[in-house]
Every structure is written in C-alpha cells, then in structure tokens.
Amino acid sequence: MRVLVGGGTGFIGTALVQLLKARGHEVTLISRKPGPDRITWDELARSGLPCCDAAVNLAGANILNPLRRWNEAFQKEVVSSRLETTQMLASTISKAPQPPKTWILVTGVAYYQPSLTAEYDEDSPGGDFDFFSNLVTKWEAAARLPGDYTRQVVVRSGVVLGRGGGAIGHMLLPFRLGLGGPIGSGRQFFPWIHISDLAGILAHALEARHVQGVLNGVAPAPTTTNAEFAQALGAALGRPAFIPLPTTVVQAIFGRERAIMMLEGQKVVPRRTLATGYQYSFPKLESALKAVVA
C-alpha cells in the first residue's frame, strides 16, 4: 500500500512510519522541509495529491510544550497547524483524479467534556464547551469528504506514552528524582495509550476495510486516575511518587485554559476500537510503563 503521512516526522509519526515499513507498505511524508521520500506542504498545495492508496494526517504543534507561553500567537499556531493541514489534505483528496481509498485523521479525547463520573465511548456527544473541544470539532469537520468513495476514520487519541518523547518525556526527570506525584487533585481521569498501540490502531485502520468512523485511541484497561498513574510510574521507576504538583503551579506554567488538559480528565473507553478486532499490545498500565522506562 502507498501511504501518504502528514506530520510523519514527529513522535507518533516516526512510530507509525516504522510500523508501516515493517509491514511492507511504501510511505511518503508531507513535511515543511524537503527530503528523500517526502513532499512539502507547498508542493502538495501547488501540484495536488501524489498517487497513493491512503492518507493519514498527524500534523499539529505540540499543545503542552512547557517552553511555549499560552498566548494568542501560540493559540493561533495550535489551531492553524491542525486545521490548515487537514483542510489542505481533504481538499486535495477530493480533487484527485484517483482519490485514495482511505483517509485517517488523529485528533484527541479533549472532544469529550471532563467529568469525574461520565463515561464516554465513540458515540458520546461532546465538542462545544471549551477551546480544545471546539478545536477538535472544527478539526474533524475540516477532514470530512463528500461521498463515500474514500473510507474515513478519525482516531481520538489519549495521552501517548512512549520512549523518547510524548507526555512522559517531561515527567521522567522529576519522577526519577523522587519528586513526582499526582497533578492537582489527582482524582481526574487520565486516558492513556502506549505509542505502539496508537501506531497499531492506525495501521489496523489502514489495512482493515471494515473500519470506519470514530475510534477512541485509548487503552482498554480499567480507567486510570491521575493519582493512580503517578503511583504506577513511580513504581515502574522504583521511586516514591507522593509530591503533588499543585493546581496553581500548573496554571502558572501552562496558563489557565491550557492547564485544564492536565487538571481535568475524561473517562474514555475504546468500545468501537475493540469491536473492529484490534488487539492491544499494552492493555494494562503497569506493562506499558515498564516498556517505556526500561
């Protein structure tokens, strides 16, 4: 299969590209910089979609980059890096003389409203109560194609755990020093997925023709709270994890609006993902964290 991947040089993209190549697929990246086996976004806008069997978009600025202040300029970058790339791919797909058979977009579980009691599956409502849920709604709308020639899949990802990047990259040092602990109250749900499983779900969605619509990209383990996650990460590292990160500190570092992503959470279940026949490599948190910190 010839697969076109937008944003394929990031943390998730690198894992996906490795897996697709290992499965014998041919991968072309869409990137800001030219290079071998890649085209630039400018080339895509100019020349249209190259011949491919499937397209995946993973592009988007890292929202939780602690080095970036949550100001108007960064908010615009977060929105445009998602919406513009998605709109461009959707537009070039719909105009292609031979459109790809499959089109996959990765968004986030921020679509669902944070709650300490509600449980969300792929059919649950959401998408219009804060900055991030509105962003996911617009992002998914930008990907929609007319007609049914191209099979369309949206994967709403939880927090991605993996070596060498993602959320865990910022957590490891304090936890290794014994300074880790729950964020805020620790009672908020923490929907997570191992990087191997997110790449696995995407490859499964590319290869299995019966898969379509929304899939929740979260682990099927009994839902985890932030405090339970902190305890499990401390245990995997053999370190205590009792020092909480107060709400006020999180808000000071990330800004009040962005801090919601860490201080509040959603109980999300991958009902449809499991129903499609995907089998998880890391369904439980303890084994996922052991693999990450090994």
Coordinates of C-alpha atoms in Angstrom, one line a residue:
M1 CA 0.0 0.0 0.0
R2 CA 1.3 3.5 -0.8
V3 CA 0.6 5.7 2.3
L4 CA 0.9 9.5 2.5
V5 CA 1.6 10.7 6.0
G6 CA 1.3 14.4 7.1
G7 CA 3.3 15.2 10.2
G8 CA 5.2 12.0 9.9
T9 CA 8.4 13.2 11.5
G10 CA 7.0 13.7 15.0
F11 CA 6.8 11.3 17.9
I12 CA 3.7 9.4 16.7
G13 CA 4.6 9.7 13.0
T14 CA 8.0 8.2 13.5
A15 CA 6.5 5.1 15.2
L16 CA 3.8 4.8 12.6
V17 CA 6.2 5.1 9.6
Q18 CA 8.5 2.4 11.2
L19 CA 5.5 0.1 11.6
L20 CA 4.1 0.6 8.1
K21 CA 7.5 0.0 6.5
A22 CA 7.9 -3.2 8.6
R23 CA 4.6 -4.3 7.2
G24 CA 5.8 -3.8 3.7
H25 CA 4.0 -0.5 2.9
E26 CA 5.5 2.4 0.9
V27 CA 5.5 5.7 2.9
T28 CA 5.8 9.3 1.6
L29 CA 5.9 12.0 4.2
I30 CA 4.4 15.5 3.9
S31 CA 6.7 17.9 5.7
R32 CA 7.7 21.5 5.9
K33 CA 11.3 20.6 4.8
P34 CA 12.1 18.8 1.5
G35 CA 14.0 15.5 1.6
P36 CA 14.0 11.9 0.3
D37 CA 10.6 10.1 0.3
R38 CA 8.8 13.3 1.2
I39 CA 7.0 16.2 -0.3
T40 CA 6.4 19.6 1.2
W41 CA 3.1 21.1 2.1
D42 CA 3.8 23.8 -0.5
E43 CA 4.3 21.1 -3.2
L44 CA 1.0 19.5 -2.1
A45 CA -0.8 22.8 -2.4
R46 CA 0.8 23.5 -5.8
S47 CA 0.7 20.1 -7.5
G48 CA -2.1 18.3 -5.7
L49 CA -2.1 14.8 -4.2
P50 CA 0.5 12.3 -5.4
C51 CA -0.8 8.9 -6.3
C52 CA -1.5 7.0 -3.1
D53 CA -3.8 4.3 -1.6
A54 CA -4.2 6.0 1.8
A55 CA -3.5 9.3 3.5
V56 CA -3.0 10.0 7.3
N57 CA -2.7 13.4 9.0
L58 CA -0.8 13.6 12.3
A59 CA 0.3 17.3 11.9
G60 CA -0.1 19.7 14.7
A61 CA 2.0 21.9 17.0
N62 CA 2.6 20.3 20.5
I63 CA 0.0 21.9 22.7
L64 CA 1.6 21.0 26.0
N65 CA 5.1 22.3 25.2
P66 CA 6.0 23.9 28.5
L67 CA 8.5 26.2 26.8
R68 CA 5.7 28.0 24.8
R69 CA 3.6 30.6 26.6
W70 CA -0.2 30.1 26.1
N71 CA -0.7 33.5 24.3
E72 CA -2.7 34.5 21.3
A73 CA 0.1 33.8 18.8
F74 CA 0.7 30.2 20.1
Q75 CA -3.1 29.5 20.2
K76 CA -3.3 30.6 16.5
E77 CA -0.4 28.3 15.7
V78 CA -2.0 25.3 17.5
V79 CA -5.3 25.9 15.6
S80 CA -3.8 26.6 12.1
S81 CA -1.2 23.7 12.3
R82 CA -4.2 21.3 12.6
L83 CA -7.0 22.9 10.6
E84 CA -4.9 24.1 7.6
T85 CA -3.1 20.9 7.1
T86 CA -6.3 18.9 7.4
Q87 CA -8.2 21.2 5.1
M88 CA -5.4 21.0 2.5
L89 CA -5.3 17.2 2.6
A90 CA -9.1 16.9 2.5
S91 CA -9.3 19.3 -0.5
T92 CA -6.5 17.6 -2.5
I93 CA -8.1 14.2 -1.8
S94 CA -11.5 15.4 -3.1
K95 CA -9.9 16.9 -6.2
A96 CA -7.6 13.9 -7.0
P97 CA -8.4 12.1 -10.3
Q98 CA -7.9 8.8 -8.4
P99 CA -8.6 9.6 -4.7
P100 CA -7.1 7.3 -2.0
K101 CA -9.3 4.5 -0.7
T102 CA -8.6 5.5 3.0
W103 CA -8.3 8.8 4.8
I104 CA -7.4 8.9 8.6
L105 CA -7.1 11.8 10.9
V106 CA -5.8 11.7 14.5
T107 CA -7.5 14.2 16.9
G108 CA -7.9 14.0 20.7
V109 CA -10.1 12.9 23.6
A110 CA -10.4 16.6 24.5
Y111 CA -13.6 16.3 22.4
Y112 CA -15.3 14.9 25.5
Q113 CA -16.3 17.1 28.4
P114 CA -14.1 16.5 31.6
S115 CA -16.1 14.7 34.3
L116 CA -15.4 12.7 37.4
T117 CA -18.5 10.5 36.7
A118 CA -19.4 10.3 33.0
E119 CA -18.0 7.5 30.7
Y120 CA -17.5 8.2 27.0
D121 CA -17.4 5.9 24.1
E122 CA -17.1 6.8 20.4
D123 CA -20.8 7.7 20.1
S124 CA -20.9 10.1 23.1
P125 CA -21.6 13.7 22.5
G126 CA -19.0 16.5 23.1
G127 CA -17.2 19.1 21.2
D128 CA -18.5 22.5 22.2
F129 CA -17.7 23.5 25.8
D130 CA -14.1 24.9 25.7
F131 CA -11.2 25.9 23.5
F132 CA -9.9 22.4 23.0
S133 CA -13.3 20.6 22.4
N134 CA -14.2 23.3 19.9
L135 CA -10.8 22.8 18.2
V136 CA -11.4 19.0 17.8
T137 CA -14.9 19.7 16.4
K138 CA -13.6 22.1 13.8
W139 CA -10.6 19.8 13.1
E140 CA -12.8 16.7 12.4
A141 CA -15.2 18.8 10.3
A142 CA -12.3 20.0 8.2
A143 CA -11.5 16.4 7.4
R144 CA -14.9 15.4 6.1
L145 CA -15.1 14.4 2.5
P146 CA -18.2 14.4 0.3
G147 CA -19.4 11.0 -1.0
D148 CA -18.3 7.6 0.2
Y149 CA -15.5 6.6 -2.3
T150 CA -12.9 7.2 0.4
R151 CA -13.2 5.4 3.7
Q152 CA -12.9 7.9 6.5
V153 CA -11.6 7.2 10.0
V154 CA -10.9 9.6 13.0
V155 CA -8.8 8.3 15.9
R156 CA -9.3 10.4 19.1
S157 CA -6.1 9.8 21.0
G158 CA -5.5 9.9 24.7
V159 CA -2.1 10.8 26.3
V160 CA 0.5 8.9 24.3
L161 CA 3.1 7.0 26.4
G162 CA 6.4 6.0 24.7
R163 CA 10.2 6.2 25.0
G164 CA 11.9 9.3 23.8
G165 CA 9.0 11.7 23.5
G166 CA 5.4 12.5 24.2
A167 CA 4.0 13.4 27.6
I168 CA 6.3 11.1 29.5
G169 CA 9.4 12.9 28.2
H170 CA 8.6 15.8 30.5
M171 CA 7.6 13.6 33.5
L172 CA 10.6 11.2 33.8
L173 CA 13.2 13.5 35.3
P174 CA 11.1 14.7 38.4
F175 CA 9.9 11.1 38.9
R176 CA 13.4 9.6 38.7
L177 CA 14.5 12.2 41.3
G178 CA 11.6 11.0 43.6
L179 CA 9.9 14.4 43.1
G180 CA 6.9 13.1 41.0
G181 CA 3.3 12.8 42.1
P182 CA -0.3 13.5 41.2
I183 CA -1.2 16.7 39.3
G184 CA -3.8 18.9 41.1
S185 CA -6.4 16.8 42.9
G186 CA -5.2 13.5 41.2
R187 CA -8.8 12.4 41.0
Q188 CA -9.2 13.4 37.3
F189 CA -9.3 10.6 34.8
F190 CA -6.1 10.0 32.7
P191 CA -7.0 8.4 29.4
W192 CA -3.7 7.0 28.0
I193 CA -2.3 4.8 25.2
H194 CA 1.1 3.2 24.5
I195 CA 2.7 4.6 21.3
S196 CA 2.9 1.0 19.9
D197 CA -0.9 0.7 20.2
L198 CA -1.7 4.1 18.7
A199 CA 0.5 3.2 15.7
G200 CA -1.1 -0.3 15.7
I201 CA -4.6 1.1 15.6
L202 CA -3.7 3.4 12.7
A203 CA -2.1 0.5 10.8
H204 CA -5.2 -1.6 11.6
A205 CA -7.5 1.2 10.3
L206 CA -5.4 1.4 7.1
E207 CA -5.5 -2.3 6.4
A208 CA -8.9 -3.4 7.6
R209 CA -11.5 -2.2 5.2
H210 CA -14.4 -2.6 7.6
V211 CA -13.1 0.1 9.9
Q212 CA -14.7 3.5 9.6
G213 CA -15.9 6.4 11.6
V214 CA -14.6 7.4 15.1
L215 CA -12.3 5.2 17.1
N216 CA -11.1 6.1 20.6
G217 CA -7.3 5.7 20.7
V218 CA -7.1 4.8 24.4
A219 CA -6.1 1.7 26.3
P220 CA -8.8 -0.7 27.3
A221 CA -7.5 -1.0 30.9
P222 CA -9.9 -0.1 33.7
T223 CA -9.8 3.7 33.6
T224 CA -7.0 5.3 35.4
T225 CA -6.9 8.4 37.6
N226 CA -4.0 10.8 37.5
A227 CA -3.0 9.8 41.1
E228 CA -3.0 6.1 40.0
F229 CA -0.9 6.9 37.0
A230 CA 1.6 8.8 39.2
Q231 CA 1.8 5.8 41.6
A232 CA 2.3 3.3 38.8
L233 CA 5.0 5.5 37.1
G234 CA 6.8 5.8 40.5
A235 CA 6.6 2.0 41.0
A236 CA 8.0 1.4 37.5
L237 CA 10.9 3.6 38.3
G238 CA 11.3 2.2 41.8
R239 CA 10.8 5.7 43.2
P240 CA 8.3 7.3 45.6
A241 CA 5.6 9.5 43.9
F242 CA 3.8 11.4 46.6
I243 CA 4.7 15.0 45.9
P244 CA 1.7 16.6 44.2
L245 CA 2.0 19.3 41.6
P246 CA -0.4 22.0 42.9
T247 CA -3.1 23.4 40.6
T248 CA -1.7 26.9 40.9
V249 CA 1.7 25.8 39.7
V250 CA 0.3 24.0 36.7
Q251 CA -1.8 27.1 35.8
A252 CA 1.2 29.3 36.2
I253 CA 3.3 27.2 33.8
F254 CA 0.7 26.3 31.2
G255 CA -1.9 29.1 31.5
R256 CA -5.4 28.6 33.0
E257 CA -7.0 27.5 29.7
R258 CA -4.3 25.0 28.7
A259 CA -3.9 23.7 32.3
I260 CA -7.4 22.2 32.0
M261 CA -6.0 19.4 29.8
M262 CA -3.9 18.3 32.8
L263 CA -6.1 19.2 35.8
E264 CA -9.3 17.7 34.4
G265 CA -9.8 14.5 32.5
Q266 CA -12.3 12.2 30.8
K267 CA -13.2 8.5 31.4
V268 CA -12.9 7.3 27.8
V269 CA -13.4 3.7 26.6
P270 CA -12.4 2.2 23.2
R271 CA -15.6 0.3 22.6
R272 CA -15.6 0.6 18.8
T273 CA -11.8 0.1 18.6
L274 CA -12.1 -3.3 20.3
A275 CA -15.2 -4.1 18.2
T276 CA -13.2 -3.7 15.0
G277 CA -10.9 -6.6 16.2
Y278 CA -7.8 -4.6 17.2
Q279 CA -5.8 -6.4 19.8
Y280 CA -3.7 -4.3 22.1
S281 CA -0.1 -4.9 22.8
F282 CA -0.2 -2.9 26.1
P283 CA -3.7 -3.1 27.5
K284 CA -2.5 -2.5 31.1
L285 CA -0.7 0.5 32.5
E286 CA 1.9 -1.4 34.5
S287 CA 3.3 -3.3 31.4
A288 CA 3.0 -0.1 29.3
L289 CA 5.1 1.9 31.8
K290 CA 7.7 -0.9 32.2
A291 CA 8.2 -0.8 28.5
V292 CA 8.5 3.0 28.5
V293 CA 11.1 3.3 31.3
A294 CA 13.1 0.1 30.5

